Structures are given as C-alpha cells and as structure tokens.
mmCIF file with all atom_site columns, C-alpha atoms in Angstrom:
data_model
loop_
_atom_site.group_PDB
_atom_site.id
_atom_site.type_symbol
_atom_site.label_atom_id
_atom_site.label_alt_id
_atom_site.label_comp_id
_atom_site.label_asym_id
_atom_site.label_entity_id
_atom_site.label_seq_id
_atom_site.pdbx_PDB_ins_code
_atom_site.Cartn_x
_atom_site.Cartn_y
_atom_site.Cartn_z
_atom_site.occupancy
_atom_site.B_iso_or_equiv
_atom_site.pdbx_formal_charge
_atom_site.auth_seq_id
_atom_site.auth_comp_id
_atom_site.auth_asym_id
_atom_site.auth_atom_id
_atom_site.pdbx_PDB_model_num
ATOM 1   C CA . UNK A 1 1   ? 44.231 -35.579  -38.051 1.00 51.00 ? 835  UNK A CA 1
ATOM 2   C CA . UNK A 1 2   ? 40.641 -36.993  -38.779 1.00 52.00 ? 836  UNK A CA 1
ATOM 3   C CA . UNK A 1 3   ? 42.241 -39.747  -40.423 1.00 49.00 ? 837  UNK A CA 1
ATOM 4   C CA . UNK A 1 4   ? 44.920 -40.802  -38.013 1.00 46.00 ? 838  UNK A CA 1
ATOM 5   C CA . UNK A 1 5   ? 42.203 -40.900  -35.474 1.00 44.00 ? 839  UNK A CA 1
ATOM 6   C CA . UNK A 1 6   ? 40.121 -43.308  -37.579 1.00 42.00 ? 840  UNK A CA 1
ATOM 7   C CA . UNK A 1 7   ? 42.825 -45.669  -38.482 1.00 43.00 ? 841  UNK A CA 1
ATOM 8   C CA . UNK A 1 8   ? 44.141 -45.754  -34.990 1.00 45.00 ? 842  UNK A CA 1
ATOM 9   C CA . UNK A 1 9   ? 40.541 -46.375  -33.940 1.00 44.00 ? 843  UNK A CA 1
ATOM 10  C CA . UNK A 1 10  ? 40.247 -49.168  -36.502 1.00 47.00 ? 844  UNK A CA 1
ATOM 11  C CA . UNK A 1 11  ? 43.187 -50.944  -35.475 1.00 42.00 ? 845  UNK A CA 1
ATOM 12  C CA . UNK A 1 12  ? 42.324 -51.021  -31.578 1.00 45.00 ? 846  UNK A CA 1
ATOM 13  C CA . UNK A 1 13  ? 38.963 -52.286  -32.671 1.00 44.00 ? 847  UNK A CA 1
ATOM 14  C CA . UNK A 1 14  ? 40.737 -55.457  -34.760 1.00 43.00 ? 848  UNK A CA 1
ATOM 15  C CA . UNK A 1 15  ? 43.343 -56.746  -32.467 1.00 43.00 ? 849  UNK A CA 1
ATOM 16  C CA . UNK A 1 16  ? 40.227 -56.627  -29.840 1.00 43.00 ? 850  UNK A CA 1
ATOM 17  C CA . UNK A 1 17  ? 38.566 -58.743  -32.173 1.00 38.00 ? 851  UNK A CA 1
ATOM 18  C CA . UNK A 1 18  ? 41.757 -60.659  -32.771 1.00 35.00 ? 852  UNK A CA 1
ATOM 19  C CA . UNK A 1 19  ? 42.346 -60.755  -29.189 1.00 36.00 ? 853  UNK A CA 1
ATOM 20  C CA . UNK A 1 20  ? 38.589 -62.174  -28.593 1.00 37.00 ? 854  UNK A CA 1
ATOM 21  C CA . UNK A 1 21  ? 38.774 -64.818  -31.594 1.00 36.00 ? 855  UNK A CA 1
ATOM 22  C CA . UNK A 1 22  ? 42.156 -66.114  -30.127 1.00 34.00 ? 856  UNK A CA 1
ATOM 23  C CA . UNK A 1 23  ? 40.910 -66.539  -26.783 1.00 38.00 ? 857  UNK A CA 1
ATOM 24  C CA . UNK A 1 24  ? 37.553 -68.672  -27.437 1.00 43.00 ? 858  UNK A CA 1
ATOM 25  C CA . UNK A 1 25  ? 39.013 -70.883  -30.553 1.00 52.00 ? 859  UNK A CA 1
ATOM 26  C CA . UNK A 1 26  ? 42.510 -71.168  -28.215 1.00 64.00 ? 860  UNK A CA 1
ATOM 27  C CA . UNK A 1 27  ? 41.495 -72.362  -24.908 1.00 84.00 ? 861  UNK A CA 1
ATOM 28  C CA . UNK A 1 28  ? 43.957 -74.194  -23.462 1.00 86.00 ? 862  UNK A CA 1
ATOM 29  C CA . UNK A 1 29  ? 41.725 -75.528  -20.292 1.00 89.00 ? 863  UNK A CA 1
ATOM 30  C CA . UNK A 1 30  ? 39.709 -79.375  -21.631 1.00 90.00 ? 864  UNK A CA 1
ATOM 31  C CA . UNK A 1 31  ? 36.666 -80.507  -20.127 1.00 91.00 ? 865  UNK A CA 1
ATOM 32  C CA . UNK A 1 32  ? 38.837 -82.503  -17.709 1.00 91.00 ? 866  UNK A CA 1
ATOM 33  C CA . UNK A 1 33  ? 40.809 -79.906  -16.337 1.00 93.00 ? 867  UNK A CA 1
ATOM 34  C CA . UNK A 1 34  ? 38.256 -78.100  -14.840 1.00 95.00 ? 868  UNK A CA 1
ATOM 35  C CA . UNK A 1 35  ? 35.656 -79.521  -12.353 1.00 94.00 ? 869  UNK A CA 1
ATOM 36  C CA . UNK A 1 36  ? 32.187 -78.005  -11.510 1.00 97.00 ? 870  UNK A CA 1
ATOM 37  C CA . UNK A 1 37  ? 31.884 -75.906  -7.784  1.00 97.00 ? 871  UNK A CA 1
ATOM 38  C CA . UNK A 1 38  ? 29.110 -74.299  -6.227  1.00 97.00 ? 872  UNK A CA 1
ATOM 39  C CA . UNK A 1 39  ? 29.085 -71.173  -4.080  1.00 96.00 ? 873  UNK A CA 1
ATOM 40  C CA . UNK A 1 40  ? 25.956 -69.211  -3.302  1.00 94.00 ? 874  UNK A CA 1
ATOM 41  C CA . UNK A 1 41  ? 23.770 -71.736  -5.473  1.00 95.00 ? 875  UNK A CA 1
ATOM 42  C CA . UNK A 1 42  ? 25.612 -70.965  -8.346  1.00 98.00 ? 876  UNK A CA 1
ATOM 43  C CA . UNK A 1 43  ? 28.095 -72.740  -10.186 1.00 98.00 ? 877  UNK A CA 1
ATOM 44  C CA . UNK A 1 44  ? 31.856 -72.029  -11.664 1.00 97.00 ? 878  UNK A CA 1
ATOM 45  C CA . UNK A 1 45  ? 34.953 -73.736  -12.156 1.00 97.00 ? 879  UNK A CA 1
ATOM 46  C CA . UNK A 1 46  ? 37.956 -75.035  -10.446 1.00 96.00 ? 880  UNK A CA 1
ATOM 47  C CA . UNK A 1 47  ? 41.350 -76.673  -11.627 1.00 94.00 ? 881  UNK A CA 1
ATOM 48  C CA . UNK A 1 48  ? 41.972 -79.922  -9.917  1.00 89.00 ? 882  UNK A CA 1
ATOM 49  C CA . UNK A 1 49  ? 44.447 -78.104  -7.623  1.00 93.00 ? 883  UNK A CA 1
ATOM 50  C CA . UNK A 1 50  ? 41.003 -76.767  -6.492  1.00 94.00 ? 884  UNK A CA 1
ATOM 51  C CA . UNK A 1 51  ? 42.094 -73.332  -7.774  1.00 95.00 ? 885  UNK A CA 1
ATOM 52  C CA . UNK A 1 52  ? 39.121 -70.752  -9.188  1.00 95.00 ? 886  UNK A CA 1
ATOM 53  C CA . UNK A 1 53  ? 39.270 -70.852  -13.075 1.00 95.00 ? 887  UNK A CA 1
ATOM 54  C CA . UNK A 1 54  ? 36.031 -68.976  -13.015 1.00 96.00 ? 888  UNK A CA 1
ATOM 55  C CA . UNK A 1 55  ? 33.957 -67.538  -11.120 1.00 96.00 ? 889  UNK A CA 1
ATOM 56  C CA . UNK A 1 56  ? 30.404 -69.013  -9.924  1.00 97.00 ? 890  UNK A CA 1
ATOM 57  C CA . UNK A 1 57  ? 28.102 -66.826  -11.165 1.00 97.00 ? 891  UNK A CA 1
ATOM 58  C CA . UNK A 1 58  ? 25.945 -69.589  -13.371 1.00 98.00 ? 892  UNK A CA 1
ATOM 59  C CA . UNK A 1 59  ? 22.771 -71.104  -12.344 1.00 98.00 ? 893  UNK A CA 1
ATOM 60  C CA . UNK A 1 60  ? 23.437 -74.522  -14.423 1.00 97.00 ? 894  UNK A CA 1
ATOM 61  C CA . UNK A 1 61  ? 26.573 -76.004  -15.754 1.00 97.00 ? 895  UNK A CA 1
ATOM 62  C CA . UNK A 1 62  ? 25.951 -79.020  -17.967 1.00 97.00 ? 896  UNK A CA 1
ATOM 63  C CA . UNK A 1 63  ? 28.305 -81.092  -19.669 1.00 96.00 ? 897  UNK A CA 1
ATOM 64  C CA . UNK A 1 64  ? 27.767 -81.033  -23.455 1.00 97.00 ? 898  UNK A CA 1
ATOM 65  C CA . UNK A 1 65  ? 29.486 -83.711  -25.328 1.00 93.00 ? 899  UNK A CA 1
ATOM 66  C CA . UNK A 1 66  ? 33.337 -83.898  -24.839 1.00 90.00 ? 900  UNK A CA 1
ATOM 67  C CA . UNK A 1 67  ? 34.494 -80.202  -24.836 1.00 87.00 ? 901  UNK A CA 1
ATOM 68  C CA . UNK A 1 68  ? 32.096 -77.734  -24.281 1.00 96.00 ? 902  UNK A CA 1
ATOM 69  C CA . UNK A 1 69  ? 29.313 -76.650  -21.707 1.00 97.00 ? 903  UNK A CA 1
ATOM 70  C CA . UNK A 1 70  ? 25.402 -75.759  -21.486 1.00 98.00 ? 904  UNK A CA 1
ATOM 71  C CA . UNK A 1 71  ? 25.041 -72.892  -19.330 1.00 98.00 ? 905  UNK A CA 1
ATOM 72  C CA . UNK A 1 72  ? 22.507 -70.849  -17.650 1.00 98.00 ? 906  UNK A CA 1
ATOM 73  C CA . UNK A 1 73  ? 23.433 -67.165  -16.644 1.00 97.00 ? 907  UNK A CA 1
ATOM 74  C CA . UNK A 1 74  ? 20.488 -65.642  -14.935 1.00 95.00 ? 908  UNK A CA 1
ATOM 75  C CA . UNK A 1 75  ? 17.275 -66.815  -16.754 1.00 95.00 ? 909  UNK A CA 1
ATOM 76  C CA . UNK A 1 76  ? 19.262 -66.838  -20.148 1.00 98.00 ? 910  UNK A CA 1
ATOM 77  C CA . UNK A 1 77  ? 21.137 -70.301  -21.681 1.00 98.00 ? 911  UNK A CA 1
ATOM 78  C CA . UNK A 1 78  ? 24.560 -70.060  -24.044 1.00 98.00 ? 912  UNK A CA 1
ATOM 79  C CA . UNK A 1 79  ? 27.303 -72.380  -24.889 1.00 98.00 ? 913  UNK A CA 1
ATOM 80  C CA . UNK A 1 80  ? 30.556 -71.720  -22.861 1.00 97.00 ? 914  UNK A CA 1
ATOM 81  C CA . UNK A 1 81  ? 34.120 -74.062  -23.477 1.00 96.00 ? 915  UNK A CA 1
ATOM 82  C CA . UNK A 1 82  ? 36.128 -74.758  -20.032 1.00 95.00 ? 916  UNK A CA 1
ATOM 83  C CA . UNK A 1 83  ? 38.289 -71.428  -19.889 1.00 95.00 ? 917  UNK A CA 1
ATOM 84  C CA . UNK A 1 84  ? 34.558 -69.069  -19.645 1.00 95.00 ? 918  UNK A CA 1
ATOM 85  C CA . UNK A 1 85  ? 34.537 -68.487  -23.069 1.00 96.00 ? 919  UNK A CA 1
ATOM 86  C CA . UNK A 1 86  ? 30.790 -67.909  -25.106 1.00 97.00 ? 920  UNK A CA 1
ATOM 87  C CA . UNK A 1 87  ? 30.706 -70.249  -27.813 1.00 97.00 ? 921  UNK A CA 1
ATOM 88  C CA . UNK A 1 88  ? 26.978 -69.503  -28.209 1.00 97.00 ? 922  UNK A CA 1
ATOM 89  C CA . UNK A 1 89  ? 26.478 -66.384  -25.911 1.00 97.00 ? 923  UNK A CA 1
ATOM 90  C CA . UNK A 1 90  ? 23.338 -66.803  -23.169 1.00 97.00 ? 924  UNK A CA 1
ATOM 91  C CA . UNK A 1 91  ? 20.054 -65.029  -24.757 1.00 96.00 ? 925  UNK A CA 1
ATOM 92  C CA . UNK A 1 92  ? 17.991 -68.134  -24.863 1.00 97.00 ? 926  UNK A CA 1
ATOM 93  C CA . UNK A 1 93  ? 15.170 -68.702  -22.485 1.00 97.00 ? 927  UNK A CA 1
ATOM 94  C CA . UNK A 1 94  ? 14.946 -72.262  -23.067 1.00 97.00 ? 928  UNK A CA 1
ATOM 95  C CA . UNK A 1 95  ? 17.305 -74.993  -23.480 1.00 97.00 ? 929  UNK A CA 1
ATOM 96  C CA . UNK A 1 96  ? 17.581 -78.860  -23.786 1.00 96.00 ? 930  UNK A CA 1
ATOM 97  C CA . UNK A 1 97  ? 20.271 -81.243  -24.504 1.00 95.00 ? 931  UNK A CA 1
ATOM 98  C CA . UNK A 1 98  ? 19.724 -83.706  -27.631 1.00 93.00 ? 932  UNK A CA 1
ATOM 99  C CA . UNK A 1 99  ? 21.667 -87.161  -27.912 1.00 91.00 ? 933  UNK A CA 1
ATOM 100 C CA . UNK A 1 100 ? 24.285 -85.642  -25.239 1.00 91.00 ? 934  UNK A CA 1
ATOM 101 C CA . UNK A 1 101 ? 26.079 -83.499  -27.250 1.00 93.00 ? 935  UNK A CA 1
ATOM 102 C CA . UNK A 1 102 ? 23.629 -81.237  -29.292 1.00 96.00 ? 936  UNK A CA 1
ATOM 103 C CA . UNK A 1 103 ? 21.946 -78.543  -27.353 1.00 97.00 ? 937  UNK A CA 1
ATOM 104 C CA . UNK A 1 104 ? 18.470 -77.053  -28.085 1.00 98.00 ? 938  UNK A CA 1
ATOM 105 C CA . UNK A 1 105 ? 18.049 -73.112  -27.487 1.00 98.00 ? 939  UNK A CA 1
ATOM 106 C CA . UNK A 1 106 ? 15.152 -70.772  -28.161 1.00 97.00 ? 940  UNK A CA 1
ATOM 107 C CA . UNK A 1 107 ? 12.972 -68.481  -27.155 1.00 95.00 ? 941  UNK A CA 1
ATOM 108 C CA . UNK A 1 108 ? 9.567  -68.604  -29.231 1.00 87.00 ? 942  UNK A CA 1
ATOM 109 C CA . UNK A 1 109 ? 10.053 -69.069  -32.869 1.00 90.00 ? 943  UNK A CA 1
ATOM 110 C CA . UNK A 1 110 ? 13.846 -69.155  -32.793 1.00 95.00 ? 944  UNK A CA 1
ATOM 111 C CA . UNK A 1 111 ? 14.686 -72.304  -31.748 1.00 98.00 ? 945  UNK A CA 1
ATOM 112 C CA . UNK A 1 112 ? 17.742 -73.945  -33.199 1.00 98.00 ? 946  UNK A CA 1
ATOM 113 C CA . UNK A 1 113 ? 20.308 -76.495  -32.774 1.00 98.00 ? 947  UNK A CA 1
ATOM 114 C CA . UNK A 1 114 ? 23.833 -76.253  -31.935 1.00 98.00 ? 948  UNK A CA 1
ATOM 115 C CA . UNK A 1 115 ? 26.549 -78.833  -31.652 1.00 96.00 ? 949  UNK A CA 1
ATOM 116 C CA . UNK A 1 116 ? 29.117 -79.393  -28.730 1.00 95.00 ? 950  UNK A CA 1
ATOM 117 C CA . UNK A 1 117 ? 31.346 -76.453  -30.648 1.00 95.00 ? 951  UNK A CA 1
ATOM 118 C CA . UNK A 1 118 ? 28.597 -74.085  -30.396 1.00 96.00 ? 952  UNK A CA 1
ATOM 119 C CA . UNK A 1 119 ? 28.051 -74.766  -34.548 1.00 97.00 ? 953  UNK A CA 1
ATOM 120 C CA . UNK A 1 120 ? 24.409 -74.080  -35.991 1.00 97.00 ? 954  UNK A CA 1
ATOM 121 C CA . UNK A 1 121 ? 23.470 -77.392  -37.076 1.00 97.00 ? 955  UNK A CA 1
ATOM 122 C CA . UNK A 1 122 ? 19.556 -76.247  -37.756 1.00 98.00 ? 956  UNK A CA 1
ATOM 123 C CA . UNK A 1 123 ? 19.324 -72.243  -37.592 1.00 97.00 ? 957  UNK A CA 1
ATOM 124 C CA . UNK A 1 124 ? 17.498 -70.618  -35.097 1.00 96.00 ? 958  UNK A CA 1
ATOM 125 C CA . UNK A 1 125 ? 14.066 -70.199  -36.978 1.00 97.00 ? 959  UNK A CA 1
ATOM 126 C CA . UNK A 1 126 ? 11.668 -72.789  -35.756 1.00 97.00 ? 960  UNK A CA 1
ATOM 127 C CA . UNK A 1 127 ? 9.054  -72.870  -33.017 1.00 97.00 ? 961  UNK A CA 1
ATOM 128 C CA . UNK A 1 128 ? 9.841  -76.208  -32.238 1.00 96.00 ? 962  UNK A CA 1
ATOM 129 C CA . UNK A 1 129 ? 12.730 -78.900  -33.102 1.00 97.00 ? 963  UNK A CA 1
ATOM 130 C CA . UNK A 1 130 ? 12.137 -82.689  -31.155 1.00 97.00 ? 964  UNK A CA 1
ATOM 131 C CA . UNK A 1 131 ? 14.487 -85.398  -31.750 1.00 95.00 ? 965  UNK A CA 1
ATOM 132 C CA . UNK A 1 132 ? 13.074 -88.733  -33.935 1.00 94.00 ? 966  UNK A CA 1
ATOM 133 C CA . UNK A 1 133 ? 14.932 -92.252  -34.442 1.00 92.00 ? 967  UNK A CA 1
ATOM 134 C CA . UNK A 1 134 ? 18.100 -92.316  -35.781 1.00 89.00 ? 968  UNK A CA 1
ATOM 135 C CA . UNK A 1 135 ? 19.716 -89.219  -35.624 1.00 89.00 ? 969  UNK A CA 1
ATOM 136 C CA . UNK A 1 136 ? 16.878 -86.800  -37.251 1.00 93.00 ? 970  UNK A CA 1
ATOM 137 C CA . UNK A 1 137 ? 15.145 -84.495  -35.938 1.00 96.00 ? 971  UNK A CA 1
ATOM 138 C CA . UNK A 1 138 ? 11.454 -82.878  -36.543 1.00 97.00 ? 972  UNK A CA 1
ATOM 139 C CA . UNK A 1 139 ? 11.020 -79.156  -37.065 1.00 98.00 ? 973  UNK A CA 1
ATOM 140 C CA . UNK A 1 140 ? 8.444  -76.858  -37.105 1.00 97.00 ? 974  UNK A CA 1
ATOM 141 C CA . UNK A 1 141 ? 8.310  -73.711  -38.830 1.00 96.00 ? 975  UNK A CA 1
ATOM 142 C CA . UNK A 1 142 ? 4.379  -71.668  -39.484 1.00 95.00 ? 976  UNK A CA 1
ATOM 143 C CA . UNK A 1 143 ? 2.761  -75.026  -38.067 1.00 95.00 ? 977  UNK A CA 1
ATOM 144 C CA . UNK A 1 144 ? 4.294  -76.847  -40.635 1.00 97.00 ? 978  UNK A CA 1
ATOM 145 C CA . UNK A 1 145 ? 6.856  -79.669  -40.147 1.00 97.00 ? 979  UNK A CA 1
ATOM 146 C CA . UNK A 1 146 ? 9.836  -81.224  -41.711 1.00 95.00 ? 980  UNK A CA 1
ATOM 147 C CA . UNK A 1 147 ? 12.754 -82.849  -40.698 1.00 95.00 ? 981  UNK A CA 1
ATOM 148 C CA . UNK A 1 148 ? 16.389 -82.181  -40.615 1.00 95.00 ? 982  UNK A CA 1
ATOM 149 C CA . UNK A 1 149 ? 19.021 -85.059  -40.356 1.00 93.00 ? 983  UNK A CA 1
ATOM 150 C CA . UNK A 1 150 ? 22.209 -84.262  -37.885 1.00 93.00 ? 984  UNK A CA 1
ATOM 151 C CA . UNK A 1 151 ? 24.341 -82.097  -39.753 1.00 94.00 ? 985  UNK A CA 1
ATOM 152 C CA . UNK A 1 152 ? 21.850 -80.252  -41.004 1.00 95.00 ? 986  UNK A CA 1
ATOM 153 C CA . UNK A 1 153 ? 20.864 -82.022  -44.194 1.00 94.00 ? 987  UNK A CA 1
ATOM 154 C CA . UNK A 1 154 ? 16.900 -81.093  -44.862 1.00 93.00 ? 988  UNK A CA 1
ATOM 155 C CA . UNK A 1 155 ? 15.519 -84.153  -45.503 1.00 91.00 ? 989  UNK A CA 1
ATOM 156 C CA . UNK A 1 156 ? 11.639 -83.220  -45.683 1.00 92.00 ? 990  UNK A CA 1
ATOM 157 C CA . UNK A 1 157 ? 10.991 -79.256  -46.249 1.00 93.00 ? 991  UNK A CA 1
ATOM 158 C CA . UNK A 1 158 ? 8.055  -78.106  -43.350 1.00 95.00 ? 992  UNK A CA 1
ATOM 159 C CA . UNK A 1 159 ? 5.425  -78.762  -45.989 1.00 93.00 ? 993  UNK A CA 1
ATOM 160 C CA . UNK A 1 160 ? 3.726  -81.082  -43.761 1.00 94.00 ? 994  UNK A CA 1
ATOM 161 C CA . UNK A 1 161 ? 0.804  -80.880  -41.236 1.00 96.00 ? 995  UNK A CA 1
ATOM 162 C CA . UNK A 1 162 ? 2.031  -83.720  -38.756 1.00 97.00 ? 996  UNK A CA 1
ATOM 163 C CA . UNK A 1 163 ? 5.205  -85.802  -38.806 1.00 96.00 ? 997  UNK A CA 1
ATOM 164 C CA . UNK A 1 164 ? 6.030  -88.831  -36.230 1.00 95.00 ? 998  UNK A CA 1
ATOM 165 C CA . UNK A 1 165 ? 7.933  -92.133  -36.106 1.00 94.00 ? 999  UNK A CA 1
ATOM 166 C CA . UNK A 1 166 ? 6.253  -95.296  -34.006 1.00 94.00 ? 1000 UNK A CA 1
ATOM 167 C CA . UNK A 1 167 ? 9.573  -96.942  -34.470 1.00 94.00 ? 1001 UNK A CA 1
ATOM 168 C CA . UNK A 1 168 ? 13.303 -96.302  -36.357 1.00 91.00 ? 1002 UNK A CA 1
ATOM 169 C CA . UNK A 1 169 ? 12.186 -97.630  -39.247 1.00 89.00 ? 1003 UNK A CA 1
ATOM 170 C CA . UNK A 1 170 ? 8.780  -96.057  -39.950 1.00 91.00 ? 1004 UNK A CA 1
ATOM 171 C CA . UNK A 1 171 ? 7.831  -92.521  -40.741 1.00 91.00 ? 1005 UNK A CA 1
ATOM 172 C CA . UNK A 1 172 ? 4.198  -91.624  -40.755 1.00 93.00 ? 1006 UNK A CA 1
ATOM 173 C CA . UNK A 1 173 ? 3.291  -88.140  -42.760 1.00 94.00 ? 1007 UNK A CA 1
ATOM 174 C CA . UNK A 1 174 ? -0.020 -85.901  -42.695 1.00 94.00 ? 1008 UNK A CA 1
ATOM 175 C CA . UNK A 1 175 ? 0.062  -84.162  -45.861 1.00 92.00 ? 1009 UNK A CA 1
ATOM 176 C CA . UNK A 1 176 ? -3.056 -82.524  -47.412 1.00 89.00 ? 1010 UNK A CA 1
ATOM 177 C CA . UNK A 1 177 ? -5.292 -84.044  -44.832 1.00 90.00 ? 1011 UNK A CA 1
ATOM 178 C CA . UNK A 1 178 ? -4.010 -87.791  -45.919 1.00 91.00 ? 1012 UNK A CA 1
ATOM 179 C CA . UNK A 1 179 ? -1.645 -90.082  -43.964 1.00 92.00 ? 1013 UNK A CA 1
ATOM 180 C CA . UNK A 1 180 ? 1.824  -91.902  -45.772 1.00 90.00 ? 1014 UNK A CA 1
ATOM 181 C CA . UNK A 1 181 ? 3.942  -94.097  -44.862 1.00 88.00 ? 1015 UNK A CA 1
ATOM 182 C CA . UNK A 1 182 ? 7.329  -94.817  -45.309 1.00 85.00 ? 1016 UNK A CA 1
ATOM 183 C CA . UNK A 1 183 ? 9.153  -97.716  -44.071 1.00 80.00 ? 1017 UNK A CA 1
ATOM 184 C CA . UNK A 1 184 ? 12.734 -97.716  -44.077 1.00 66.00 ? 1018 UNK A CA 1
ATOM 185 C CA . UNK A 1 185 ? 15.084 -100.756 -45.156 1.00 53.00 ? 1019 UNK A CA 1
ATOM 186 C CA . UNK A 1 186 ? 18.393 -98.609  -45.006 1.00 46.00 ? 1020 UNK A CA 1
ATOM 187 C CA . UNK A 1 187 ? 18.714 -94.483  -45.604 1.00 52.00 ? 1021 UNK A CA 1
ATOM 188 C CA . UNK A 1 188 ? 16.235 -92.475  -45.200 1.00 52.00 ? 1022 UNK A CA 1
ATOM 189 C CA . UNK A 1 189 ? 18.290 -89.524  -46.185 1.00 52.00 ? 1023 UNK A CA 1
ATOM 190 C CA . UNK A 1 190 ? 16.003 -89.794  -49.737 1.00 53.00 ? 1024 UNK A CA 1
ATOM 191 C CA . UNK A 1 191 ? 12.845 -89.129  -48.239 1.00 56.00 ? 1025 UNK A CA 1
ATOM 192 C CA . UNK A 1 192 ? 10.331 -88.394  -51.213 1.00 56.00 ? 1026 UNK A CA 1
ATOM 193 C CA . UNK A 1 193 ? 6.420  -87.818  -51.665 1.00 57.00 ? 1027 UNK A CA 1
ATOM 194 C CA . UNK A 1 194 ? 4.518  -89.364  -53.054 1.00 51.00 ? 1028 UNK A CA 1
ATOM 195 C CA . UNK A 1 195 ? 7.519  -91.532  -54.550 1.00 51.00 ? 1029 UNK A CA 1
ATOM 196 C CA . UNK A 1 196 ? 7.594  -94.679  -51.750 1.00 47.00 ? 1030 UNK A CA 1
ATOM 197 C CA . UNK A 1 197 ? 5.282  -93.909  -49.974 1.00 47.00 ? 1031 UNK A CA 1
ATOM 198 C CA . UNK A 1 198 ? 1.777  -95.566  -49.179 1.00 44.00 ? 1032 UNK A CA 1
ATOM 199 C CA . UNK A 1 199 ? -1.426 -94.100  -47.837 1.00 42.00 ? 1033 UNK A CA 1
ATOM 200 C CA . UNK A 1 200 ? -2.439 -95.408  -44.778 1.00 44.00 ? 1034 UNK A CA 1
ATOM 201 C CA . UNK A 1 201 ? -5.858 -96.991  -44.748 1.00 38.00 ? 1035 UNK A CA 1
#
C-alpha cells in the first residue's frame, strides 16, 4: 500500500512539473498582445480588447528586449514573459537593464546577468557586473575584476585589481600594482597578459 501511495505521489508531483514547464516555455500571449495598466499604483496586463490578462499586483513592468519583461513584485525583481509566467522568479533586490535586452539582478555578491529569455549569461556570483564598449562587460568577484563578453565567454579571469575602457578600442588593466594597455584593431575576444600588452608610463 506504501508503494502505491508513493508512486501515485510521484506521478502528481511530475505532470505538476510538466504542467508548470508547459505553461512558461508555451505561452501563447507576445509582447504585443498584451499592454501595460495600472490600478492602485501597480501594474498588470491587458489584451488589446482591454481585457485583464493579469492582475496588477507589480510595482514595475519593464520591457526587456522583444519577448520578455523586468518586473518588480514588492521590493523583489524577476523575469516574467507576457502570459505571468517567472522566467527568472523575483528574489533580487536590485535590478538594471543592460543594452535593452539583458537584465542585471542581485542582491550583494550574487549579481548576475540574464538575457531577454531569463538565460544566465554570467552566473549570479559577483558583487558587481557594469557594462564596457562593445558588448563586454566588467565583473567583480573578491575585489578582483575580469571581464565577460555577451554570451558568457570569460575573456579576462577576475585576476585584476582595476579594469576600464576610455574608449571601444582601448582597455586599460591594473595588475600587480602596474598599468597595461591594450589597444584593439579588431577582436578582443583574445585578451592576453602580458602577451600585447604595454605598460603605461
């Protein structure tokens, strides 16, 4: 009897997880179906008949690339797609949206980046990630920096005490207490020290 229980108890756990999967990868509502209301200084969504597709109960909506949605939910932010479904689910106190269609969510030292889809382009496991020229982005993990390019390729491990870019085609590095340089004629997706590099006087 023991064992009928647990089987039927297994298989009402996986078609809720079935159930679940189907209805945030199937969503049948796009980013133009739905438009943005408030009601109580919150904010849901309506169909363009002006029908209630859900219910306000967000303090921000923001449009994050083509398909999906930044949203706040109390103090928390998430990823949500246009039928209410959690892509990324709100636990993040902090939030920021990167090149329109990357979103930037953390709390102290688990900030990460996550694309339009609610993908993990950088995981959540830096105290700060900043957008540079072209696409990259500077991390910081332990005070240490490095950069990531936009789908995730490391590019510079966080070896590094300081990182910036004065334009798109320079890269200025702080390692062991000296400055490099790198200027870039085409990809800097092979990044190396001390190969091409120069000190800076």
């Amino acid at each position: 009897v023991m064992k009928k229980i647990l089987i039927l108890a297994m298989i009402c756990l996986l078609s809720q997880s079935s159930a679940f999967a189907q209805s945030v990868y199937d969503c049948n509502l796009r980013m133009s179906d739905v438009h943005v209301y408030s009601e109580k200084t919150l904010f849901g969504f309506k169909s363009a008949e002006g029908k209630i597709t859900l219910k306000a109960a967000y303090k921000k909506i923001i449009r994050l690339g083509d398909q999906n949605w930044l949203v706040q939910k109390k103090n928390k932010f998430g990823i949500m797609d246009s039928c209410g479904n959690y892509l990324v689910a709100p636990k993040f106190r902090h939030a920021e949206r990167f090149f329109g269609k990357y979103a930037l969510l953390g709390n102290d030292k688990d900030y990460g980046l996550f694309s339009e889809k609610g993908d993990i382009i950088i995981p959540p496991e830096y105290q700060k990630i900043a957008p540079l020229f072209n696409n990259m982005f500077l991390t910081c993990k332990d005070y240490k920096y490095g950069v990531t390019d936009k789908d995730g390729k490391i590019l510079l491990d966080n070896d590094f005490d300081d990182i910036y870019m004065p334009n798109p085609k320079t890269m200025k590095i702080k390692y062991e207490g000296e400055w490099f340089e790198i200027e870039r004629s085409a990809h800097i997706s092979d990044i190396t020290l001390p190969k091409n590099v120069k000190q800076v006087p």
